[in-house]
GROMACS .gro file of C-alpha atoms in nm:
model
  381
    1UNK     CA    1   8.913   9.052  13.512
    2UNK     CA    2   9.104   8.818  13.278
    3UNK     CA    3   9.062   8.434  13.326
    4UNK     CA    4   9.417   8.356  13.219
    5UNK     CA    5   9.443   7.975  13.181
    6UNK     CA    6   9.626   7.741  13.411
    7UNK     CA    7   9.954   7.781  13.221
    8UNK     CA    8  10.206   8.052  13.179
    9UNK     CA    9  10.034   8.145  12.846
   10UNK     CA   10   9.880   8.475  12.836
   11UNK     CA   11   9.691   8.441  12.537
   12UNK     CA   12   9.606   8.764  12.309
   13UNK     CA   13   9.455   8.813  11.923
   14UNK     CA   14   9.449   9.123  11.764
   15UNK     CA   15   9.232   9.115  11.481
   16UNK     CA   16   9.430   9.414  11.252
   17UNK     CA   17   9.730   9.468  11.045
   18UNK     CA   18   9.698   9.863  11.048
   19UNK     CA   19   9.855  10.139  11.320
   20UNK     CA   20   9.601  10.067  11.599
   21UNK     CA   21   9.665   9.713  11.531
   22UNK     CA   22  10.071   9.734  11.555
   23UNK     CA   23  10.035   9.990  11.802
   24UNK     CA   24   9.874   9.705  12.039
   25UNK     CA   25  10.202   9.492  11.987
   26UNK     CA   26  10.411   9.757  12.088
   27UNK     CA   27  10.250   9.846  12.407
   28UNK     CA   28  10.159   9.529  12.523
   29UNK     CA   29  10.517   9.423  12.487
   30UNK     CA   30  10.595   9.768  12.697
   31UNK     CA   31  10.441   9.656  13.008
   32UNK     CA   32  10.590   9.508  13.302
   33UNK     CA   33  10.470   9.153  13.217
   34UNK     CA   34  10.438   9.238  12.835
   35UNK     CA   35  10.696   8.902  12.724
   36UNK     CA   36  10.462   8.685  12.914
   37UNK     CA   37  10.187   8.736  12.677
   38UNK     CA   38  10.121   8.481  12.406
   39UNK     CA   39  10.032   8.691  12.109
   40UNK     CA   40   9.885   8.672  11.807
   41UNK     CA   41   9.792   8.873  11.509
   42UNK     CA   42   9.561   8.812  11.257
   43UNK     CA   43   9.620   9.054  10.930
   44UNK     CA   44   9.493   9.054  10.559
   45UNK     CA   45   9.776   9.103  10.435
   46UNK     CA   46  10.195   9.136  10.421
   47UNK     CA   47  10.231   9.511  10.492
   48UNK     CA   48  10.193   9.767  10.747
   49UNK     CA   49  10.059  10.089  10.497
   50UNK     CA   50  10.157  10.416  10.633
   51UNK     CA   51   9.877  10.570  10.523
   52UNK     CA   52   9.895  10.973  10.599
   53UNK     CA   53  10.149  10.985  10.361
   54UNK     CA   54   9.995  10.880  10.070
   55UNK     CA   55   9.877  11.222   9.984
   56UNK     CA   56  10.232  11.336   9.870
   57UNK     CA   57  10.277  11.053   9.585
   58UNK     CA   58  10.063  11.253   9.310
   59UNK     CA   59  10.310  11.551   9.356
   60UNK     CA   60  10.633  11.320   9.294
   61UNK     CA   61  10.669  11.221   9.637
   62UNK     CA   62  10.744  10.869   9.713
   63UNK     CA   63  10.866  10.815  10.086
   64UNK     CA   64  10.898  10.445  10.269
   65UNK     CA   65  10.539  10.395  10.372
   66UNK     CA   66  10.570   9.997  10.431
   67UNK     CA   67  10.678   9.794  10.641
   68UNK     CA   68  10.666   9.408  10.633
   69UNK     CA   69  10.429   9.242  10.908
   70UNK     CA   70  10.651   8.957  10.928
   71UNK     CA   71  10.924   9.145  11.047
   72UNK     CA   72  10.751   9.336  11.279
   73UNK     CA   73  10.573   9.007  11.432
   74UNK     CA   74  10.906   8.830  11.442
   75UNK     CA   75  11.076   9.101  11.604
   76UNK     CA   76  10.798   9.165  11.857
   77UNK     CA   77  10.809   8.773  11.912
   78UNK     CA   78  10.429   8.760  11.793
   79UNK     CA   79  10.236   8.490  11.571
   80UNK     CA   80  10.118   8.653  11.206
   81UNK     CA   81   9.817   8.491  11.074
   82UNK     CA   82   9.679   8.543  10.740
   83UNK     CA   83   9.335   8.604  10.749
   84UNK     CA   84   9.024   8.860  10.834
   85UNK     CA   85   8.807   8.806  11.146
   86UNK     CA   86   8.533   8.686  11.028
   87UNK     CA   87   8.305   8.689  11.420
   88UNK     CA   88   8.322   8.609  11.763
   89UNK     CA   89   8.250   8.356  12.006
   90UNK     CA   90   8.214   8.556  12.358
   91UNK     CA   91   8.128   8.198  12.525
   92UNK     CA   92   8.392   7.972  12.438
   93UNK     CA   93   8.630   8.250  12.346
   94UNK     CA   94   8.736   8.184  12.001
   95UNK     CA   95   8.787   8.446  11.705
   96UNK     CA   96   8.674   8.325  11.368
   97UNK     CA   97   8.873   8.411  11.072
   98UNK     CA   98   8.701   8.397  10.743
   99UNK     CA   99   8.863   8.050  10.581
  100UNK     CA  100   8.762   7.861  10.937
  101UNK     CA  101   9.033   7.895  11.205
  102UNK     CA  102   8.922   7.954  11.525
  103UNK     CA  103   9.163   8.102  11.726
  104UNK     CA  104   9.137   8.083  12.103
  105UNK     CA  105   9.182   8.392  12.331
  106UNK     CA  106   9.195   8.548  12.699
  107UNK     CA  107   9.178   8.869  12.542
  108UNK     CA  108   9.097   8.961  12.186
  109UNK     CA  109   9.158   9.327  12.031
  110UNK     CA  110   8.979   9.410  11.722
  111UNK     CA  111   9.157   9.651  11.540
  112UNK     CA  112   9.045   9.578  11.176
  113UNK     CA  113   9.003   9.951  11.068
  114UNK     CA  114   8.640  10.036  10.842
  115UNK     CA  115   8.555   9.967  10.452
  116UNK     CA  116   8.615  10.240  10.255
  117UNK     CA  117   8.428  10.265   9.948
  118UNK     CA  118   8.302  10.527   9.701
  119UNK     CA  119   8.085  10.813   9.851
  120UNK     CA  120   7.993  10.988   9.496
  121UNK     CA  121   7.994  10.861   9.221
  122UNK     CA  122   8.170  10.981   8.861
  123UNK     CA  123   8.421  11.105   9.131
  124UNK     CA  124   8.783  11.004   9.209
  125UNK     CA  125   8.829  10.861   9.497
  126UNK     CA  126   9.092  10.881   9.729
  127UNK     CA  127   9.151  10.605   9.946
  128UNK     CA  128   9.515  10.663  10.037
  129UNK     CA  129   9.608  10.295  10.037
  130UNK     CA  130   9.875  10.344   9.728
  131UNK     CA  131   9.541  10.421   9.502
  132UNK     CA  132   9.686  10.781   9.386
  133UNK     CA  133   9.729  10.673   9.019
  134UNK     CA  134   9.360  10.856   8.945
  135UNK     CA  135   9.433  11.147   9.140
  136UNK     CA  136   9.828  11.131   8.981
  137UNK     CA  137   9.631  11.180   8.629
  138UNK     CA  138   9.451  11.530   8.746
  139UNK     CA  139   9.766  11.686   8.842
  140UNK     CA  140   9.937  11.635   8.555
  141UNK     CA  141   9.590  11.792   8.337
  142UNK     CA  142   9.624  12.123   8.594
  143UNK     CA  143  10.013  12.106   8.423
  144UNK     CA  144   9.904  12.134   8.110
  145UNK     CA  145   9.625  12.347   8.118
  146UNK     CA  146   9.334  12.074   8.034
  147UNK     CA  147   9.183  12.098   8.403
  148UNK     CA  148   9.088  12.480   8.490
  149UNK     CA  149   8.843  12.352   8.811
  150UNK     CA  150   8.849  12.095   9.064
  151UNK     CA  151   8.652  12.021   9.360
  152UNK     CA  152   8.803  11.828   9.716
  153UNK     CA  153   8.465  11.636   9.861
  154UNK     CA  154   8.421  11.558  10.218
  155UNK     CA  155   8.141  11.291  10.182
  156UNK     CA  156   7.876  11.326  10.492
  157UNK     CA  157   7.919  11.036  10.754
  158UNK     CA  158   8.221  10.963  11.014
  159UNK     CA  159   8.597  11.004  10.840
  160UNK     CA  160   8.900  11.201  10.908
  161UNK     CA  161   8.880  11.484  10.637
  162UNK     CA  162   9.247  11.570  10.724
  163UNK     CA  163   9.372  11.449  10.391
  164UNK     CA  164   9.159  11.624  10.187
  165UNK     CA  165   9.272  11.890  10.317
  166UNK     CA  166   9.633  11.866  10.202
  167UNK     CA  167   9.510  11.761   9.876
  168UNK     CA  168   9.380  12.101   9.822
  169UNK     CA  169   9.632  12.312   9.955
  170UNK     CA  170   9.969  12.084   9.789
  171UNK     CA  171   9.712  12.129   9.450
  172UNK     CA  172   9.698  12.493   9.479
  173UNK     CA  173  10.089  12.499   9.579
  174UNK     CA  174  10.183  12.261   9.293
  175UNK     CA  175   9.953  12.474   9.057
  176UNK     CA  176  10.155  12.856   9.194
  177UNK     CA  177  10.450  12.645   9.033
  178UNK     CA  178  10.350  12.557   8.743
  179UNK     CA  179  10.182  12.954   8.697
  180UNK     CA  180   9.836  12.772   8.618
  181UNK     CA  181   9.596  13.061   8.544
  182UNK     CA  182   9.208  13.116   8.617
  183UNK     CA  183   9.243  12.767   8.818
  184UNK     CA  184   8.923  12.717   9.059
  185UNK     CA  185   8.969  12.520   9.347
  186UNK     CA  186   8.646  12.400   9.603
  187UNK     CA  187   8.639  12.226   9.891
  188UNK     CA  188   8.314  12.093   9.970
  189UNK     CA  189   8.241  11.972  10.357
  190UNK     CA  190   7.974  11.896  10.558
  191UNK     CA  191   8.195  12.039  10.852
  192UNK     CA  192   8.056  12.403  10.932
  193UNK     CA  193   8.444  12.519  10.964
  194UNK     CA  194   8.744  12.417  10.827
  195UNK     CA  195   8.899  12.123  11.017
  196UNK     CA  196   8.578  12.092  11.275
  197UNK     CA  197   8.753  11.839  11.489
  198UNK     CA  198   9.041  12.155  11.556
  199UNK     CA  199   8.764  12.419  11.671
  200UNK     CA  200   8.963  12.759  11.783
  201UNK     CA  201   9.257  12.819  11.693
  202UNK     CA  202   9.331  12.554  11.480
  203UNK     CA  203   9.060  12.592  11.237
  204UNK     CA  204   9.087  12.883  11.224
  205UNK     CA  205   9.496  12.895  11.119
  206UNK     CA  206   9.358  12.629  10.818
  207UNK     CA  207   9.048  12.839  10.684
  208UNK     CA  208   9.315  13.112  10.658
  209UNK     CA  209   9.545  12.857  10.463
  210UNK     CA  210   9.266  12.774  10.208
  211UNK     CA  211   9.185  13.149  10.137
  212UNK     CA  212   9.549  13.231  10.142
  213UNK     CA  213   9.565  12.941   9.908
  214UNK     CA  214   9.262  13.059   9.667
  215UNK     CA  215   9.053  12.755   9.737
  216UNK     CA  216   8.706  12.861   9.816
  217UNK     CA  217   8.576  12.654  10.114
  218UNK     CA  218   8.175  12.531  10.098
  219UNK     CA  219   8.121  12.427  10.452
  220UNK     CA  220   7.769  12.265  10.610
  221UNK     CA  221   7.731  12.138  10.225
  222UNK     CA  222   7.705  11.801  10.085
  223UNK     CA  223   7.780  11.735   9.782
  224UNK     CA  224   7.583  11.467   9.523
  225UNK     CA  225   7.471  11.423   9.150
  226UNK     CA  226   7.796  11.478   8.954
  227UNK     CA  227   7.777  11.410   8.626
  228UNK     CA  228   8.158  11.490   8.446
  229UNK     CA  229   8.072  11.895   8.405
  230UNK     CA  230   7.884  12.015   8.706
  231UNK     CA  231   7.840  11.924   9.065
  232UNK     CA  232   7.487  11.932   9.264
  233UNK     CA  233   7.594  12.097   9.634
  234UNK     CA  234   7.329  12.123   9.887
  235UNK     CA  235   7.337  12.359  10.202
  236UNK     CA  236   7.264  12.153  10.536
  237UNK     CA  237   7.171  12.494  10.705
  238UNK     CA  238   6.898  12.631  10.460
  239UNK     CA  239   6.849  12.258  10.197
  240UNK     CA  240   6.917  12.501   9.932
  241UNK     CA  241   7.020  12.382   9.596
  242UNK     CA  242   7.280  12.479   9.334
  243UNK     CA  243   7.533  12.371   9.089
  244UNK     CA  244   7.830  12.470   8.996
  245UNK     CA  245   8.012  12.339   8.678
  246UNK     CA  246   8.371  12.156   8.751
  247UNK     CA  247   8.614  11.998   8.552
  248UNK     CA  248   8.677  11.741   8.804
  249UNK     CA  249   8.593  11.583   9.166
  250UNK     CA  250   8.787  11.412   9.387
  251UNK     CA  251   8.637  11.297   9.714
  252UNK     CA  252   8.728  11.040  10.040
  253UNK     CA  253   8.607  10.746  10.045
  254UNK     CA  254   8.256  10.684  10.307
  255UNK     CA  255   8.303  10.413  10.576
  256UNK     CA  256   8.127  10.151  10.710
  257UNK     CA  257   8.184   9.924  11.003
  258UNK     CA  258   8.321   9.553  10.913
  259UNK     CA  259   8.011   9.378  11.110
  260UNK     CA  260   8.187   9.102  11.243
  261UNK     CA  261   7.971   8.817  11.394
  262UNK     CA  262   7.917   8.821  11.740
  263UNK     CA  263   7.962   9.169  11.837
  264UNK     CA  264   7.759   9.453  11.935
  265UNK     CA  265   7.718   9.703  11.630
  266UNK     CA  266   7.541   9.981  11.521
  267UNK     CA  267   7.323  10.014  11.213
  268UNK     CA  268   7.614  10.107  11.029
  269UNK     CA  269   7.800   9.766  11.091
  270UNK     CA  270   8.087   9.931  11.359
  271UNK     CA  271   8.169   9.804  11.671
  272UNK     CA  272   7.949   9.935  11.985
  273UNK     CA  273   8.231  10.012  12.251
  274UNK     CA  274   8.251  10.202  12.628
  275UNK     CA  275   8.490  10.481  12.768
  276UNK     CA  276   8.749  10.173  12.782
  277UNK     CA  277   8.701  10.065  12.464
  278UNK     CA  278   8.589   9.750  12.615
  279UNK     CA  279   8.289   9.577  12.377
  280UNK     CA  280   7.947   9.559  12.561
  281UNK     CA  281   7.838   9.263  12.677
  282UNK     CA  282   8.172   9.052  12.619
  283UNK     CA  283   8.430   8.969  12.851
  284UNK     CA  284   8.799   9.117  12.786
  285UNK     CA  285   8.723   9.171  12.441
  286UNK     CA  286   8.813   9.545  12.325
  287UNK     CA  287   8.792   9.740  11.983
  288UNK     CA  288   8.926  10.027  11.875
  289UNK     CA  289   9.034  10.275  11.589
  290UNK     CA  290   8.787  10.326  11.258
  291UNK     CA  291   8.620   9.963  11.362
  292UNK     CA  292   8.486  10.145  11.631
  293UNK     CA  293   8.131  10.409  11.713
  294UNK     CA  294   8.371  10.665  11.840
  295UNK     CA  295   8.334  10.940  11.617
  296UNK     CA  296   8.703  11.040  11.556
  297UNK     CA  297   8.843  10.825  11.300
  298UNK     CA  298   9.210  10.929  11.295
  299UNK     CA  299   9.484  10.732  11.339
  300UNK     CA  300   9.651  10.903  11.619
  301UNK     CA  301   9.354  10.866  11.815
  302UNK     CA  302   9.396  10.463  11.753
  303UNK     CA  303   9.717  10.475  11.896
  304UNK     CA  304   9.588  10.611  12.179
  305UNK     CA  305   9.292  10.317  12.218
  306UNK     CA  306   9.530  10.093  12.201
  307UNK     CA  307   9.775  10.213  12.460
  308UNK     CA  308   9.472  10.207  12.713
  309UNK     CA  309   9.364   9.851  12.594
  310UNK     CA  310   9.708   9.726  12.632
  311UNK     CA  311   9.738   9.846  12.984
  312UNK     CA  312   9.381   9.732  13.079
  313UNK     CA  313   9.509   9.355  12.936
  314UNK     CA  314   9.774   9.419  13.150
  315UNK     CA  315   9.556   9.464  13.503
  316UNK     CA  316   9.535   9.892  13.456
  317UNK     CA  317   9.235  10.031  13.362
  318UNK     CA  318   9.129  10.425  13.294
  319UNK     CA  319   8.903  10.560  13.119
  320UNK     CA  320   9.063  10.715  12.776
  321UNK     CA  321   9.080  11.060  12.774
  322UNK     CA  322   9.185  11.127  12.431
  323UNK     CA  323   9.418  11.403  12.239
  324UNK     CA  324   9.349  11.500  11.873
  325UNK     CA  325   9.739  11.576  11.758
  326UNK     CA  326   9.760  11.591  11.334
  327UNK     CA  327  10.055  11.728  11.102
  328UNK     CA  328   9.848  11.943  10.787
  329UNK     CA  329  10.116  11.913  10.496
  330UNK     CA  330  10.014  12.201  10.297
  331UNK     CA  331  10.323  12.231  10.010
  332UNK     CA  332  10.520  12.426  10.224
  333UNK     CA  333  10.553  12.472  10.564
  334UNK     CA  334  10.340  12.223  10.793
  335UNK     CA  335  10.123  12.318  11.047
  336UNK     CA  336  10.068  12.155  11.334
  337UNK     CA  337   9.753  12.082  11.521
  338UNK     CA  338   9.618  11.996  11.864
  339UNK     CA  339   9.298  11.958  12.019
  340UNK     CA  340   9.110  11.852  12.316
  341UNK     CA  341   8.872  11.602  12.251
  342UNK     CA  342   8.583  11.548  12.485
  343UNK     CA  343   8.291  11.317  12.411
  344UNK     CA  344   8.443  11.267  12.057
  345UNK     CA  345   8.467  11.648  11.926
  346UNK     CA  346   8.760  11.877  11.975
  347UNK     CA  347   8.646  12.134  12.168
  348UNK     CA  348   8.969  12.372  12.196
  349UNK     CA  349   9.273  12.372  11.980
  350UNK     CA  350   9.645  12.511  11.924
  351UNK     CA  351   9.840  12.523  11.649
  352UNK     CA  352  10.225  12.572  11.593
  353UNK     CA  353  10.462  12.563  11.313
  354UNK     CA  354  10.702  12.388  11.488
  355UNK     CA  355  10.635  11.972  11.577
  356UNK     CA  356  10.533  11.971  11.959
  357UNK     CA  357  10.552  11.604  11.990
  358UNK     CA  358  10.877  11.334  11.906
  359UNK     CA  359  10.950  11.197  11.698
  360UNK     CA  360  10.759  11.392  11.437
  361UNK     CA  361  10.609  11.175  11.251
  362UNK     CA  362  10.233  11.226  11.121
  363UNK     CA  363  10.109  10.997  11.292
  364UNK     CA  364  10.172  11.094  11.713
  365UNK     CA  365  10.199  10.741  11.865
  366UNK     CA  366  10.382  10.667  12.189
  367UNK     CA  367  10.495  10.356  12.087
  368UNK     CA  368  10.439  10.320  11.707
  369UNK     CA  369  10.652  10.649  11.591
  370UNK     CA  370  10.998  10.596  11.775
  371UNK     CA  371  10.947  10.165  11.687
  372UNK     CA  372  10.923  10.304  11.323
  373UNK     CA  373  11.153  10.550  11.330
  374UNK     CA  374  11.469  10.313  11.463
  375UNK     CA  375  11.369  10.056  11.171
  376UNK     CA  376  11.423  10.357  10.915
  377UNK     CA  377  11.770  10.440  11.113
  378UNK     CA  378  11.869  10.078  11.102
  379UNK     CA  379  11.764  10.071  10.697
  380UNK     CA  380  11.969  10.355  10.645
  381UNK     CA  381  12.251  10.254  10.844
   0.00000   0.00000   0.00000
């Protein structure tokens, strides 16, 4: 149970200036007693990044992505500090940001997200935070005919593959425009199908989207060793080796956790959490999203942590029972996709061509989608 103090102030940190982070805001301000809680956020930066639709900006796509913290902190009535958290003080209840604040708490939600950084290297990487110039650059070399061969590399390790994904398939769609001829495309995954995390039906629709498409798919493979005209791939079922020569790679980023001070964490550096996404051994201190173990790392799912934090900060507690929901821009017509996640892994699926969820926005959160979507409506209006 929470040990509020003696006065009306309820207070909460959340550690995170991402969707999981903003998400928290949103539903903690939702609850009955949500204006009676003191918050405040603590963010390395000035923006909100709507990440899932970076993807589209190497094709000529630009669409609003960000959204000022500021705003959204003075409109949620919440205090925005500047700063990254830094570690933890379970006994006196303090967060530490990394230039010395401490910042006292009755309940503290990390939501800091993972590091990215580069999985292979001589590759392009694409972290989807507004760094698409690189990947910009091979489009416009499939144009004009310089590039006849490009690989998409899911690196081994926890991410959300998703956007590689739609990489490929708005590639192959942007290269049917331009009539590119005797154009290769490979997507290399450790995943044994495509889109694991949608097993059934909805992996099933994609690997029939890739082959459609042209792209060959190299599943249960990891790729490593490229060195600017072929690519080492090696089979996780048999350890065979090959190459296979490639104009050019472009691969996610790996994670690792943000090993913050004073928390429970895995070898890797993320956060070691329960079914509640309460932190072990710590008193009302939660984390959630890509900080996290839990082996989904997709933003939807984030949402969904922090709707059952918020309520658990608010006196309701259940254990989170996750739903894997993801729009797969392919160039055309989206798809889709649903899952049932259990432990972690999707273990059935659906897909539909029409958005089963409102408003339909790629990423499917309760509070976070509609809050976002009225700030557009207001812009434009």
């Amino acid at each position: 149970m929470l040990k509020w103090p003696t006065s009306s102030s309820r207070r909460v940190v959340i550690a995170g200036g991402g969707v999981a982070a903003v998400e928290t805001l949103l539903a903690l301000r939702a609850l009955p007693r949500g204006a009676t809680f003191d918050v405040t956020v603590i963010a390395p930066g000035d923006e909100l990044v709507y990440k899932p639709l970076a993807v589209t900006e190497p094709f000529g796509q630009a669409p609003e992505r960000r959204y000022r913290l500021d705003e959204i902190c003075d409109d949620l009535d919440a205090t925005l500090v500047r700063g990254l958290l830094r570690g933890v003080d379970g006994g006196r209840r303090v967060a530490q940001t990394a230039d010395g604040r401490a910042l006292p708490y009755d309940a503290l939600v990390v939501a800091t997200g993972a590091i990215s950084h580069e999985a292979l290297p001589g590759a392009v990487t694409f972290f989807g935070g507004g760094e698409s110039d690189d990947f910009s650059w091979i489009v416009r070399e499939l144009e004009t005919g310089i590039t006849r061969s490009i690989a998409f590399v899911v690196p081994t390790g926890g991410c959300w593959p998703l956007p590689l994904y739609e990489l490929a398939l708005m590639t192959a769609e942007r290269a049917a425009e331009v009539a590119a001829v005797d154009l290769a495309l490979t997507l290399v995954t450790p995943e044994e199908e495509p889109l694991a995390a949608f097993h059934g039906a909805g992996s099933d629709a994609v690997g029939q989207l890739l082959a459609d498409a042209g792209i060959t798919f190299a599943g249960a493979t990891r790729a490593h060793d490229y060195d600017g005209r072929t690519l080492a791939l090696s089979s996780l079922e048999t350890e065979d080796d090959r190459r296979i020569a490639i104009d050019r790679v472009v691969a996610l980023p790996a994670l690792r956790g943000p090993a913050i001070e004073g928390l429970p964490l895995d070898r890797s550096g993320f956060v070691r959490v329960d079914n509640h996404c309460a932190v072990r051994g710590l008193d009302d201190v939660y984390a959630i999203g890509d900080a996290t173990t839990f082996p989904l790392k997709q933003g939807g799912v984030a949402t969904q942590q922090a709707d059952a934090v918020a309520a658990a900060i608010g006196g309701r507690s259940a254990e989170l029972r996750p739903h894997l929901r993801a729009m797969l821009l392919t160039g055309g017509e989206p798809l889709y996709l649903s899952a049932t996640v259990v432990g972690g892994v999707g273990v059935s699926s659906s897909v539909s061509h029409s958005c089963p969820w409102w408003p339909p926005h790629k990423i499917a959160a309760r509070h976070l989608a509609p809050y976002l979507a009225d700030r557009q409506a207001a812009a434009v209006a």
